[in-house]
Every structure is written in C-alpha cells, then in structure tokens.
Coordinates of C-alpha atoms and ligand atoms in Angstrom, one line a residue:
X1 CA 41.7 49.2 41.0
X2 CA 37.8 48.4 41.7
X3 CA 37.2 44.6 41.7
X4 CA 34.4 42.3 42.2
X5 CA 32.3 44.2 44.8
X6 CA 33.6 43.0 48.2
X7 CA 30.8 43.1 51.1
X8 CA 33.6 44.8 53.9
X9 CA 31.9 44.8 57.7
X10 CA 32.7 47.8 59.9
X11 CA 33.2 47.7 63.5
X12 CA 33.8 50.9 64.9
X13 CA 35.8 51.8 67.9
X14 CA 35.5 55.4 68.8
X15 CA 33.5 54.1 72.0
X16 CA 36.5 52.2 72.9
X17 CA 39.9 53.0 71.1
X18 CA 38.9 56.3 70.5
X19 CA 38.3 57.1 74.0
X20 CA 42.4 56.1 74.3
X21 CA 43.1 59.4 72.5
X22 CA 45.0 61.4 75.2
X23 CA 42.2 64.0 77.2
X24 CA 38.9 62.4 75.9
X25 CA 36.4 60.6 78.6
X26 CA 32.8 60.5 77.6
X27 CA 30.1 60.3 80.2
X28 CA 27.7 57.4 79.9
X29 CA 24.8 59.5 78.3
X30 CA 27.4 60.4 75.7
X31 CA 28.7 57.4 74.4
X32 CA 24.9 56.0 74.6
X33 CA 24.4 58.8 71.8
X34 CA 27.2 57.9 69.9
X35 CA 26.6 54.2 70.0
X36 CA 22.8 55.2 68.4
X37 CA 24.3 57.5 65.9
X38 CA 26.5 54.7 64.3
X39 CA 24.5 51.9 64.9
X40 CA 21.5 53.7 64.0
X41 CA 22.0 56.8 61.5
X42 CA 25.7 55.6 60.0
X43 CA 24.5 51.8 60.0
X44 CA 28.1 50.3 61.1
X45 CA 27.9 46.5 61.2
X46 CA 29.3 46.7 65.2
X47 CA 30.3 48.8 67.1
X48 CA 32.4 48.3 70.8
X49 CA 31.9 50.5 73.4
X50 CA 34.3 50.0 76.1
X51 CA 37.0 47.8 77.8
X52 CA 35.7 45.8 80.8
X53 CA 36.6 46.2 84.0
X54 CA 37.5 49.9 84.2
X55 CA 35.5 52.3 86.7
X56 CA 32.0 52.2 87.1
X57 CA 31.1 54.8 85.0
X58 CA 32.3 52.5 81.7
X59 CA 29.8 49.8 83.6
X60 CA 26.7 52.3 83.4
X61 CA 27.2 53.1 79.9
X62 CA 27.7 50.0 78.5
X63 CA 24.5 48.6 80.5
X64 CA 22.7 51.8 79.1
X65 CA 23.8 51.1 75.5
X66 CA 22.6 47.4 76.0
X67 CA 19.7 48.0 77.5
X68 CA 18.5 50.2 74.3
X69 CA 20.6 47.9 71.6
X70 CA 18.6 45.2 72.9
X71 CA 14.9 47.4 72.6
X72 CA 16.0 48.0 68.8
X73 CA 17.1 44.4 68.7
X74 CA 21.1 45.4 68.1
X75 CA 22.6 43.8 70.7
X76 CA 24.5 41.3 68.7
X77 CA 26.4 44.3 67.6
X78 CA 27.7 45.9 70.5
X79 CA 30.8 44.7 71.7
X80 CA 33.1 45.1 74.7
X81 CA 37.1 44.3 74.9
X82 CA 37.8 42.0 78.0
X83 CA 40.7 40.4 79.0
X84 CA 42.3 37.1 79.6
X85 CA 41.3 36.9 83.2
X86 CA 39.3 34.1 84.3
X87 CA 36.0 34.4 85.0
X88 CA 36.5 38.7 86.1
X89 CA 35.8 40.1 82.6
X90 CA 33.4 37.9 81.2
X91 CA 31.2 38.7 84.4
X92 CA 31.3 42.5 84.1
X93 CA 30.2 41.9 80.3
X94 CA 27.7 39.5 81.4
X95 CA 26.5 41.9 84.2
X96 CA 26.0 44.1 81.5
X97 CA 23.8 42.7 79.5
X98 CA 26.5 42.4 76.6
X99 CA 26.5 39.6 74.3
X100 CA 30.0 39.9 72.8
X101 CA 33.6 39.7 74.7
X102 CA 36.6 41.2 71.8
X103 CA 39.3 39.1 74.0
X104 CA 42.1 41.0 74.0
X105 CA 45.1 37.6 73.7
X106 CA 49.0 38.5 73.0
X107 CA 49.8 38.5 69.3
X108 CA 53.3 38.4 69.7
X109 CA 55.5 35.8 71.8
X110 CA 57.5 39.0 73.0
X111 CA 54.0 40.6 74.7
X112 CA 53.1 37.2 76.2
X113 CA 56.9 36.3 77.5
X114 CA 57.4 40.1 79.2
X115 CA 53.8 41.6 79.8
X116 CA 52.0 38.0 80.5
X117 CA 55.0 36.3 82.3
X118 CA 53.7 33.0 80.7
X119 CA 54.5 30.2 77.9
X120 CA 52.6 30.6 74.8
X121 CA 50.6 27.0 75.7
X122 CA 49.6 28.6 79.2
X123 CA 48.2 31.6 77.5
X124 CA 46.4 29.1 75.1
X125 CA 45.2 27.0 77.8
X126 CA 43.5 30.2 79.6
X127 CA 42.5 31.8 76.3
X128 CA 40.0 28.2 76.2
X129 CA 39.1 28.4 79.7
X130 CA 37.8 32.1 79.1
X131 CA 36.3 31.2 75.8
X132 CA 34.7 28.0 77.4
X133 CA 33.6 30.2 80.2
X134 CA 32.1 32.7 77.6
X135 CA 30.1 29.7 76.1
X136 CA 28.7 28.7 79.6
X137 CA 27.5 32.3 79.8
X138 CA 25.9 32.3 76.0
X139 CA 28.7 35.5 75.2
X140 CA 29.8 35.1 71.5
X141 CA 33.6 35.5 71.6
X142 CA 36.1 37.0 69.3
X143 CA 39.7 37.9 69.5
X144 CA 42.4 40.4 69.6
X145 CA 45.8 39.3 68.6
X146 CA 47.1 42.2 70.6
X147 CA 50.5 43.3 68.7
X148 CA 50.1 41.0 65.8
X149 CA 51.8 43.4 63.6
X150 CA 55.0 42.7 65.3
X151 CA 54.2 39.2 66.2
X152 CA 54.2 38.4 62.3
X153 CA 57.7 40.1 62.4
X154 CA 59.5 38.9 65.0
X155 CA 58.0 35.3 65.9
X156 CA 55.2 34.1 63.2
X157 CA 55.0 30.7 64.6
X158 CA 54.0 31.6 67.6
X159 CA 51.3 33.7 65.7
X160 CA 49.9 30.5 63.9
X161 CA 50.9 28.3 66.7
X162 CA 48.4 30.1 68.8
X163 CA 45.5 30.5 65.6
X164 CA 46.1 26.8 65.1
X165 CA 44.9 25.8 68.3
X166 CA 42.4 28.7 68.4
X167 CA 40.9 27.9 65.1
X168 CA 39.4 24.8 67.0
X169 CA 37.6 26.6 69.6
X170 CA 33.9 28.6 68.6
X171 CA 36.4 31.9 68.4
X172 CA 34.2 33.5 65.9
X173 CA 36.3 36.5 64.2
X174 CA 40.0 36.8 64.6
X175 CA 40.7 40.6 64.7
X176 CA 44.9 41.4 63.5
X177 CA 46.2 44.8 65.0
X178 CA 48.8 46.9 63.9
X179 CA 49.0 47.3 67.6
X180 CA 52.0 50.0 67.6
X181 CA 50.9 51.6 63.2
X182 CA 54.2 49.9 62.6
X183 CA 53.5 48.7 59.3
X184 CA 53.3 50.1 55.8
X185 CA 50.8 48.8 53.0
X186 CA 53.2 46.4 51.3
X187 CA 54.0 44.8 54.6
X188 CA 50.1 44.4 55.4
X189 CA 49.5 43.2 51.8
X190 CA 52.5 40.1 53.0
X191 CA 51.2 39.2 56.5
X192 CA 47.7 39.0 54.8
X193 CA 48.2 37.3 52.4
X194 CA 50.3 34.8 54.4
X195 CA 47.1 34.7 56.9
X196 CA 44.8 33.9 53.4
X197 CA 46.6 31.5 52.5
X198 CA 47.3 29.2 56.0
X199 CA 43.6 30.0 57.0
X200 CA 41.4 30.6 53.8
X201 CA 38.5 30.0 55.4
X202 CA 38.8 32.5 58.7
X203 CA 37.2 35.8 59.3
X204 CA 40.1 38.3 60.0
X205 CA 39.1 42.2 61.3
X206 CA 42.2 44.9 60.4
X207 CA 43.1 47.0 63.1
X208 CA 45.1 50.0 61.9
X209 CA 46.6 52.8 63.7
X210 CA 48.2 55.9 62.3
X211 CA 51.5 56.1 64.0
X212 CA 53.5 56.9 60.2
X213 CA 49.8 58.3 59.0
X214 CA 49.5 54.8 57.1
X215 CA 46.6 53.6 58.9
X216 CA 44.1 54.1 55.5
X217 CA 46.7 52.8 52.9
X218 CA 46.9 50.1 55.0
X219 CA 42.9 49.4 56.0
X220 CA 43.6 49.4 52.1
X221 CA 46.0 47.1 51.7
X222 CA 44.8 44.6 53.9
X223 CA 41.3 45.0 51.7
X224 CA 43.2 44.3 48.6
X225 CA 44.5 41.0 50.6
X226 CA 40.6 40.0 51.2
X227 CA 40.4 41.0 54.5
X228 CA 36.3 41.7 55.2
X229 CA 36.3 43.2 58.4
X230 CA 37.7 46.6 59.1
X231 CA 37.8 49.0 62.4
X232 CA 37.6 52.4 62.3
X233 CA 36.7 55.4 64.8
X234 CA 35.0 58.9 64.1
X235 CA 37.6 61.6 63.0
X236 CA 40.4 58.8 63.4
X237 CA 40.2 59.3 67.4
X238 CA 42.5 56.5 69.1
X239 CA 45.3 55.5 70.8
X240 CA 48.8 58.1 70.5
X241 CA 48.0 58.8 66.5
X242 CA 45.1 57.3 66.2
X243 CA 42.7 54.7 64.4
X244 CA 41.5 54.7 60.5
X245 CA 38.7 57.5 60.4
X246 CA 35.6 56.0 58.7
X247 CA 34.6 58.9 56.8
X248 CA 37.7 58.4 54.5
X249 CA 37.7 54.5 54.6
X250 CA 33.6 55.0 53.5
X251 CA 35.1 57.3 50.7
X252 CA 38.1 55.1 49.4
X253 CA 36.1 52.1 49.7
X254 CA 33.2 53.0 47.7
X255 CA 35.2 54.9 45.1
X256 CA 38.5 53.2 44.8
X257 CA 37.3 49.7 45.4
X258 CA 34.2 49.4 44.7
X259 CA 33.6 48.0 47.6
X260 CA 30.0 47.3 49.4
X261 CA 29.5 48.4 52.9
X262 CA 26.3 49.2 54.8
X263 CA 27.3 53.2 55.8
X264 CA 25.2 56.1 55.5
X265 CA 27.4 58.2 53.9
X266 CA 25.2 61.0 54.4
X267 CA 25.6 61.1 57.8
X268 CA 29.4 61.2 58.3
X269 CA 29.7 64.6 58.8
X270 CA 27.1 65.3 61.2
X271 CA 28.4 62.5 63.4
X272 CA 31.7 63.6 63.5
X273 CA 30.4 67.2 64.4
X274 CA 28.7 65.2 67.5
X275 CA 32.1 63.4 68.1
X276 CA 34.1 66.4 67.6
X277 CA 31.9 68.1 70.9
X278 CA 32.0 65.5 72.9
X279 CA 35.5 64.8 73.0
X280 CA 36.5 67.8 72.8
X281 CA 39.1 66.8 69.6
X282 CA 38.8 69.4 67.3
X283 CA 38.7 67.9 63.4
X284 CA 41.3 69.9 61.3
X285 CA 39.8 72.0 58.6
X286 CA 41.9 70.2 56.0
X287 CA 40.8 66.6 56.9
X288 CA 39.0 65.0 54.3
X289 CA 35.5 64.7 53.9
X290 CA 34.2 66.4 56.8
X291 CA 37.2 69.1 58.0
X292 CA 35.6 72.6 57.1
X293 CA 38.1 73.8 54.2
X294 CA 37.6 70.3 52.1
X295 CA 35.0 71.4 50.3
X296 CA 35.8 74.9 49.3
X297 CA 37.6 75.7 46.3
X298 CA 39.9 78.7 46.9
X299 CA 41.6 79.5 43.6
X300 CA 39.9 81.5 41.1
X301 CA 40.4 79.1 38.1
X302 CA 38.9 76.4 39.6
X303 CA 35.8 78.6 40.1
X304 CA 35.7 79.0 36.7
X305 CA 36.3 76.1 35.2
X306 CA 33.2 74.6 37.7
X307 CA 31.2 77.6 36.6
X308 CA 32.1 76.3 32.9
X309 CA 31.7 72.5 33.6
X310 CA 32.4 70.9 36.7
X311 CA 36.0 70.9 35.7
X312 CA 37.3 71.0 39.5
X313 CA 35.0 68.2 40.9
X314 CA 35.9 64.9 41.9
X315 CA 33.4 61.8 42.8
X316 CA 33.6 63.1 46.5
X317 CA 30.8 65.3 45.6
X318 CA 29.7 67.2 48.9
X319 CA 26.3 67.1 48.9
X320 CA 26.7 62.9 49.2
X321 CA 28.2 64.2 52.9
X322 CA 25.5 66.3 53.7
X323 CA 28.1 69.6 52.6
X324 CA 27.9 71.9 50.4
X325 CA 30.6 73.3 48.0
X326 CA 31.9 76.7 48.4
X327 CA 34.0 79.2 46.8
X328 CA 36.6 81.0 49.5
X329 CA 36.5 85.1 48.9
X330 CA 40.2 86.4 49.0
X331 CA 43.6 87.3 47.5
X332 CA 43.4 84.5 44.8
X333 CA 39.7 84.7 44.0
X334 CA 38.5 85.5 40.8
X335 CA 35.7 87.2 39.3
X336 CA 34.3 83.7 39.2
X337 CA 34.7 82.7 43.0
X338 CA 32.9 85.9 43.7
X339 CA 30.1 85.6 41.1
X340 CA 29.4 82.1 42.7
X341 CA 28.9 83.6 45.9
X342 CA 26.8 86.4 44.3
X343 CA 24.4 83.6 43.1
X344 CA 24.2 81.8 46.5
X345 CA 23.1 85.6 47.8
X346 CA 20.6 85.9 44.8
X347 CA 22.9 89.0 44.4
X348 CA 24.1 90.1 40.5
X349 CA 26.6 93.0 39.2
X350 CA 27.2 94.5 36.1
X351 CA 31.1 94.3 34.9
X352 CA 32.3 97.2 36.2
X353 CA 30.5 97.1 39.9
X354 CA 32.5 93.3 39.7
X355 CA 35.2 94.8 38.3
X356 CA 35.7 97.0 41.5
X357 CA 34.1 94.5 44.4
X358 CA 36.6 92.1 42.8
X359 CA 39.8 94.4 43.4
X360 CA 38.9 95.3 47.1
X361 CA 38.4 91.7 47.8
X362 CA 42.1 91.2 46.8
X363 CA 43.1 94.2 48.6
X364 CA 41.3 92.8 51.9
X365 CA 42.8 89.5 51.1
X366 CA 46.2 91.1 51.3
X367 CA 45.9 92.2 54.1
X368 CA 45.5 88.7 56.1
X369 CA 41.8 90.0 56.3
X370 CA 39.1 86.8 56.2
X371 CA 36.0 87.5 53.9
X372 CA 33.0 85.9 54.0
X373 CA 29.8 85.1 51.6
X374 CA 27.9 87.7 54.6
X375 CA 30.6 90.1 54.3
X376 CA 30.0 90.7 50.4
X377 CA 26.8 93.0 51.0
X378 CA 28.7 95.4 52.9
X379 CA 32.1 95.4 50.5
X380 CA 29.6 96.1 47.7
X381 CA 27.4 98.8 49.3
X382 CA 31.2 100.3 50.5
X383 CA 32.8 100.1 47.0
X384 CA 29.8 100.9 45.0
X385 CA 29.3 103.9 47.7
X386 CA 25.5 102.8 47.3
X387 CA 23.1 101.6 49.9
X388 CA 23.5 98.0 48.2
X389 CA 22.7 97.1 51.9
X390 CA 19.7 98.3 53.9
X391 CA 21.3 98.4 57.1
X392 CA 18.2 98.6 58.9
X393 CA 19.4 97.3 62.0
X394 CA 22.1 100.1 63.6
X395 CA 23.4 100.5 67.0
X396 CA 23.4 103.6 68.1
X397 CA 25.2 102.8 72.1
X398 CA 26.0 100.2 74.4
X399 CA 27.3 100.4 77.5
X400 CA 29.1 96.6 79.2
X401 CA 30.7 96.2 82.2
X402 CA 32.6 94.0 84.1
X403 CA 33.7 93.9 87.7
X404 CA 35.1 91.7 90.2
X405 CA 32.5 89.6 91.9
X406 CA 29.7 90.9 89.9
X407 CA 27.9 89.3 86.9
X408 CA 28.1 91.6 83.5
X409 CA 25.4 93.9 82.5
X410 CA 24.7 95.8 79.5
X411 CA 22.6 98.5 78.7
X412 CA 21.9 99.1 74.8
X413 CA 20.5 101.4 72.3
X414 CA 19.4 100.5 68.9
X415 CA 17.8 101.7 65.8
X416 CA 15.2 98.8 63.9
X417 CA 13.6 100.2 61.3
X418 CA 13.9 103.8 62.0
X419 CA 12.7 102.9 65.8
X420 CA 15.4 103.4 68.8
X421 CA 14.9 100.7 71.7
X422 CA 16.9 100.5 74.6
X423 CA 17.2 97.6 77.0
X424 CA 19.7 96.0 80.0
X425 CA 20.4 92.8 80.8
X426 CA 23.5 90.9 83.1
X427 CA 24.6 87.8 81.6
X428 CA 27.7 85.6 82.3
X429 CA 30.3 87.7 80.4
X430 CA 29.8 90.8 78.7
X431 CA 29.1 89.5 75.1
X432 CA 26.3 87.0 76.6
X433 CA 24.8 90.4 78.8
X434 CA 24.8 92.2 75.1
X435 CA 23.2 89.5 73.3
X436 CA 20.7 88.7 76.3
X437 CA 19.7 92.3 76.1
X438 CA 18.9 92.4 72.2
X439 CA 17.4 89.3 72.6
X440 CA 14.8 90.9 74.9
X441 CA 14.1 93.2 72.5
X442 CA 13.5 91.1 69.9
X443 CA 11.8 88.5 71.6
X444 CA 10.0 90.5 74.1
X445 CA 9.1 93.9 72.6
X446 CA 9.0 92.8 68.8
X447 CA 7.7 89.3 68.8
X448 CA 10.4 88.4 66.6
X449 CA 12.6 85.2 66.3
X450 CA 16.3 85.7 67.0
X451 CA 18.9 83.4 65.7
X452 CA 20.9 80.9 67.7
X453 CA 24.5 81.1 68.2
X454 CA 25.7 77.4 67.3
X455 CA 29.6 78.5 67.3
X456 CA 31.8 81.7 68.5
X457 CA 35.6 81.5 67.3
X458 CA 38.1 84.2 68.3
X459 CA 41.6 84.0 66.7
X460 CA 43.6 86.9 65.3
X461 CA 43.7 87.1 61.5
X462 CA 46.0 84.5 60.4
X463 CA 49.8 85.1 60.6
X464 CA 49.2 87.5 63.3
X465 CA 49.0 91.3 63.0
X466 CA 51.4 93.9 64.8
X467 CA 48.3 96.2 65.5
X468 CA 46.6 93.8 67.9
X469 CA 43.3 93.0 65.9
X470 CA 41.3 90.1 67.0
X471 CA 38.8 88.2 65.1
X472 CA 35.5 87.0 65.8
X473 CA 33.6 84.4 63.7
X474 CA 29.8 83.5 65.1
X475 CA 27.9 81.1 63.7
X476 CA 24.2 81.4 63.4
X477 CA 21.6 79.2 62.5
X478 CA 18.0 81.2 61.8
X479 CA 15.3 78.3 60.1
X480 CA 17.1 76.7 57.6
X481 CA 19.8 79.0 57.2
X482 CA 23.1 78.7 59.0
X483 CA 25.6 81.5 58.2
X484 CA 28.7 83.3 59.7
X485 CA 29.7 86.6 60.6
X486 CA 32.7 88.4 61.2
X487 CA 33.4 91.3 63.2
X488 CA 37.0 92.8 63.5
X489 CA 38.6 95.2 66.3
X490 CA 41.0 95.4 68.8
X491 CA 38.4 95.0 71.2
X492 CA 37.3 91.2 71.8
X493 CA 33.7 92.2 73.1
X494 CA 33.7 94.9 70.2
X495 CA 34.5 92.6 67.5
X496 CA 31.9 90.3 68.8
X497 CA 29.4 93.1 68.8
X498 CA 30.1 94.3 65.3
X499 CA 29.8 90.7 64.2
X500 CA 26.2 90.9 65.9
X501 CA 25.2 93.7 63.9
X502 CA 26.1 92.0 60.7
X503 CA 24.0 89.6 61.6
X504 CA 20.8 91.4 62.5
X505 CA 20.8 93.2 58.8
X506 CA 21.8 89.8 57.0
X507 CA 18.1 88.6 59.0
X508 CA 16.5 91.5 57.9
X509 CA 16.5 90.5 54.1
X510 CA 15.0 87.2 54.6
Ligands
LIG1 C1 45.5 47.3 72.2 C2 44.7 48.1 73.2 O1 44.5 49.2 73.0 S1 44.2 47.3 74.6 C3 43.3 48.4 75.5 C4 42.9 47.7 76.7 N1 42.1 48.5 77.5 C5 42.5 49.1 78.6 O2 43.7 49.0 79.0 C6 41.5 49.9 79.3 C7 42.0 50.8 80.4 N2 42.7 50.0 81.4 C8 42.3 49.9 82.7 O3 41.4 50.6 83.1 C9 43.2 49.1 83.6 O4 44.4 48.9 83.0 C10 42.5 47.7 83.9 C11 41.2 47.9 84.7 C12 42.2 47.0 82.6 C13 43.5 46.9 84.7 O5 44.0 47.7 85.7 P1 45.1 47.1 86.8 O6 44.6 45.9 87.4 O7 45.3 48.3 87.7 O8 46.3 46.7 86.0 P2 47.3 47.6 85.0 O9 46.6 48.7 84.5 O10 48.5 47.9 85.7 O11 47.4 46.5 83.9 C14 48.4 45.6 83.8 C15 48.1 44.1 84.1 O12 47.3 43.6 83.0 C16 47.9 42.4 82.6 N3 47.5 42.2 81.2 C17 48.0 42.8 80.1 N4 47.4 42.4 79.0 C18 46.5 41.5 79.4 C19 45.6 40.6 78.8 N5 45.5 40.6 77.5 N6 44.8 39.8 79.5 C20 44.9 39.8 80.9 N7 45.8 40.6 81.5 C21 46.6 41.4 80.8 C22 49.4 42.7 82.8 O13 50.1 41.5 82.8 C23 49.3 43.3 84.2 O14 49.2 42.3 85.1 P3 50.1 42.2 86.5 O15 49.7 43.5 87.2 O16 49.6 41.0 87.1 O17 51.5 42.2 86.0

C-alpha cells in the first residue's frame, strides 16, 4: 500500500487534548518540558498547548512555552485552542505571547442549534469578527470544525455551507474532528474524499479519537484520502478514549505508507517515559512500540528461529526506538530464549548444565514465578550446585522498625568481600531507612558508587498466589547499565531487601 511519498505534518496535542484524559493536570514547568521534548527532540511540525481562557496556571505555561519557542525561533508552532468569543480569547493568546488561535467553530448544525443557541450565519458572522480580530492582532488563525464527524452525517450542508464562506477568509488550516471516535475507516475514507473533491485545494488536519479503538485505522484512512495534516498525543492520552498515539502513527506511516514526516523516531520512547510520569497514565506493557512487553519475544521458537536468521523480526526493529529486544525467561522458553540471555550476561554452558538451568526455568515458570536475565546467575549456581555466582555481597542482619509518629530506622550488618560493616540510618519508610543505611556504607566508608533506583514495582506474582507472596521488581541504573531485580517473600520490606542483595552481587562483577 506505500504510494508516492506523502510529506504528512504533525500537530500534537498531548499539551491540550491529552490533558482532557480524566485525572491528568500538568503544572506549567511540565508541559514547558514536554512542549521542548516534541518540538525539540521528536521534531513535530506544531504542537498546541492549551485551551484559552482556563485558570491561570494554563496562562503561565503557555507564556513560559512562548517565551522559550520564541528564543529557539518556534513560535509559529505552538498553538492554543480559543473559542468563538469575541475579543476574550484572542486576548489571553495575545497576552501570551502566542501567535496561533486553533478556533474551536461547531461542525455540526446540531452543536451550533443546541450548545450555541444560534443560526449557522450568526455563528459565521462571529467566526469573521474573531478571525478579523485575530488579524488586527497579527494571530495566524485556524479552525476546529468541532463535531464534524457527525456534522458530515447528519447535516453536510451546513458543513460546506460554513467552509464555503470560511474558505474566503485568511483561515489558514481547516482541522476535521471525529469529535465523539464515531467513525470507522471506510466512513473517513467518504467524508474525505467528499472534502478533496469540493475543496481540492484546502489544507485539512484529522482529528481522531479512539472511542471504538479506530482512531489509527482512521488517521489512516483519512491519509489514504490525502489528508496532510494529522494530530496525535503521546501514549494516545485524550479525551474519554483517547487521541491517535504518535509512536504508532510514526510507525504505520513510515512503514505502511511510505509516508515522509519530520519525527525522531528514536526518541518516541523516551518521551513517552517522560509523559507516562508526568501524568501519571501508566502505558500498558502490550502497547506498541514503547509498552515494555513489545519488544520481547516470549516463545522459545521464536528465539530460535532469530538465533538462526532473524526469522521473528519485523521492520519495527527496536533499536530504531531506542529499545532493545529481549528474550522472556519462563514456562515456554527454550533452550534458545535462555542461551540469548546467556550471551547478553557474557555467560556460556555446556549441554547438559543448559540442559538442567533450562528445566528449572520451566519449573519456576510453572509456578507463576517471574525470572529475570539477573536472576539466571543464581538459578545456575543453585542447579549446577556450583559457586557460578560469587556472592560477595551477603547480609548477615538487619534490624527495621516502624512506629507511630516516628520516622523508620534501620540498623544493618553486612559481609563485602569477606569484611562485616554495620551501619543505621532513619529514612521515610523502612525500605528507604535500609537502603539509606547501605548507602552510607558504600558511599561513606568504601568510596564506592551505588546504583540509583529509577523504578520499585510491588505486585503479587501474576494470577495471585494462596500463600500470600508478594513481588518486588527494582530498577537500577549503575553507568550505562540499567537492570532489574527481583526479590520474593511474604514480607514487602523483605522482598525488597532480598531484591537489594541481588543487586549488590550483580555490581560486583562489573
Ligand atoms: C473538542 C474539544 O475537546 S474542545 C475542548 C475545549 N476546551 C475546554 O473546554 C477547556 C476546558 N474548559 C474550561 O476551562 C471552561 O469550560 C471554559 C473556561 C472554556 C469556559 O468556562 P465557563 O464560562 O464556565 O463555561 P462552561 O464550561 O459551562 O462552557 C459552556 C459555554 O461555552 C459555550 N461554548 C461551547 N462551545 C463554544 C465555542 N466553540 N465557542 C464559544 N463558546 C462556546 C457554551 O455555549 C456555553 O455558553 P453559555 O454558558 O453561554 O451557554
């Protein structure tokens, strides 16, 4: 399906849609980092930032994000939606310092006879006062035909009654929105192509939203009608189910269409890690391109058949992401899953030390029990009954508390390298008091670097467990290296701890 090449412009909307998804607010310095992450590292042609008109806090952040846009010389990009108001939007933009107004007009007769209260030629006539206003003011203007989807349903003349008359005016972009993800791909491919065809020469945006989880087929669709302008947020964000994510429309565009954008594709996935902690959305581990499990490959065949030739890749290589593939360690691996995480530890076996690592990794796997790339040391010193891991690093007693009204402490004792330390520490729970204390003893007493925790997950093993066990999964990053551990107990704090340890031996070997 790739044709000709078509040059597509992205405006992205996670500053503005995206901050419609139910529970998400960013504070100004926030969406100022944002706004420099897509402008600047993911290269989207525009991106808009707000609504006008809504608290004061929207007001500092915009002005912050114009204020730098317009030191970089971006300020044509950033855009805000206003309304159809007079003179009260355009001033808060122009206050501002932003150049652009999105006007958010009625794109179906239904939204401007009940939520207006006016005749379609009244809303024209202030739609022209605003935009003549805009001109007055030097703010570039384009529009949202708010509910278009259902305008091009129910009452298309209206629709091109009102682009008729727009058309004329220095409007420069008409921006369509599937207001309520109503439509499916065939339907966008129609009201496109009627749009083509009555106004060849117009710049239409596609809004999509995800309502029937169509919003990328039909960002699609509307491409294969010749639509050049698309919107998109960071990990599809947006109103009830959301906008088009851009990490997917990058992907489908490039591969499927052929299609020319300006996006850093290399970048997607950190920015949507940024995104992800800011709003506090977390991205599901099976979305694609930058949910955790995408790039993993979990059956055993498909480890062999890469190990053989690739056979399980697809053009959404991970490394064009900034990922990396791996090979899950389980019930259904293979010999081959677990050699390829043998290589990544510079690690080799003979057949039969495989052959017997291999079965206990199925029997853990069994169990619900989640294995990771650190955990294979300690399988394969256990089954080979060898010291296959140095364990240089053992904890010999801690002692945590926790009271009402009093901050944690704990008091530890630990063997490094044959040598037993002991230190004490409070903290603000009894896992931070633990880890403050061994950090004093590596920092302090040994001189030595200590890794930084960059994520903590607790969970019981998946499908739950009648004997109460819960999980812990920390993230380090030490260097260059990021890696995870896992401790397991019925003890939060414990299984925390135990995950600690793991850690402090993996450090040891590099
Ligand atoms: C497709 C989209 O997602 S559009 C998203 C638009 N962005 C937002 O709504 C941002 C968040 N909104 C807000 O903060 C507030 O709603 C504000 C500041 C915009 C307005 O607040 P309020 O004055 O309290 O009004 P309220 O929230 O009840 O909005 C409804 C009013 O807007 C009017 N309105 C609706 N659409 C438009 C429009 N396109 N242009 C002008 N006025 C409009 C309604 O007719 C209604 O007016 P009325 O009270 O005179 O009947």
């Amino acid at each position: 399906m790739k044709n000709n090449h078509p040059k597509i412009e992205i405006m992205d909307t996670t500053l503005r849609d995206g901050e419609q998804t139910s529970g998400v607010s960013f504070v100004p310095h926030e969406k100022l980092m944002i706004a420099r992450l897509l402008l600047e590292d993911l290269k989207v042609d525009r991106v808009e930032v707000a609504s006008a008109r809504v608290s004061e806090g929207e007001f500092n952040a915009v002005k912050m994000i114009c204020d730098w846009a317009a030191r970089r010389n971006l300020l044509q990009k950033v855009e805000v939606l206003g309304f159809v108001d007079g003179h009260t939007s355009l001033d808060w933009i122009h206050a501002t310092g932003c150049r652009v107004i999105n006007l958010l007009c009625k794109g179906s007769e239904k939204h401007c006879t009940y939520q207006l209260q006016k005749a379609p030629d009244e809303h024209i006539q202030d739609i022209i006062a605003v935009v003549d206003y805009a001109n007055e003011l030097d703010i570039e203007v384009n529009v949202y035909l708010e509910d278009w989807s259902n305008g091009m349903k129910d009452s298309p003349e209206y629709v091109f009654h009102l682009i008729d008359t727009l058309k004329e005016t220095t409007i420069k972009r008409f921006m369509l929105p599937d207001t309520l993800g109503i439509l499916n791909p065939l339907q966008v491919i129609e009201f496109m192509r009627k749009m083509k065809k009555r106004y060849p020469d117009t710049h239409f945006d596609f809004h999509a939203h995800n309502d029937y989880d169509l919003a990328v087929s039909n960002v699609l669709a509307a491409v294969l009608s010749g639509v050049k302008g698309l919107h998109t947020t960071i990990n599809g964000l947006g109103e009830r189910a959301g906008n088009a994510p851009l990490a997917s429309v990058q992907a489908i565009l490039k591969d499927h269409f052929n299609a020319i954008t300006a996006i850093d594709e290399s970048r997607l996935n950190d920015v949507s890690r940024v995104v992800e902690s800011y709003s506090g959305i977390l991205i599901p581990a099976n979305k694609p391109i930058v949910g955790e499990n995408v790039f993993t490959q979990v059956a055993g065949i498909h480890a062999d058949g890469d190990n053989k030739s690739n056979l399980y890749c697809n053009d959404l290589l991970p490394e064009r992401f900034g990922r990396v593939r791996e090979y899950a360690l389980g019930k259904t691996s293979g010999k081959a899953n677990i050699r390829k995480n043998l290589e990544r530890l510079g690690l080799d076996l003979d057949e039969e030390s495989m052959r017997k690592v291999t079965e206990r990794i199925i029997e853990l796997g069994d169990k619900k029990e989640l294995v990771t790339q650190e955990d294979l040391p300690y399988i394969i010193s256990d089954v080979l009954k060898h010291d296959g891991m140095n364990n240089k690093v053992k904890l010999k007693s801690y002692f945590v508390t926790l009271a009402h009204g009093l901050k944690p402490m704990a008091t530890l004792s630990i063997e490094i390298d044959g040598q037993v330390y002991e230190e004490s520490s409070s903290g603000d729970g009894q896992y931070d008091a633990f880890v403050r204390a061994l950090r004093k003893i590596y920092k302090l007493t040994l001189g030595r670097k200590f890794p930084m925790l960059i994520n903590y997950a607790v969970s019981i093993p998946p499908g739950g467990r009648t004997d109460a066990f819960v999980q812990t999964v920390i993230t380090w990053s030490f260097g260059e290296k990021v890696f995870r551990t896992r401790g397991l107990d019925a003890d939060q704090t414990e299984a925390a701890i135990k995950a600690t340890i793991k850690m402090l031996n993996i450090i040891e070997e590099y």
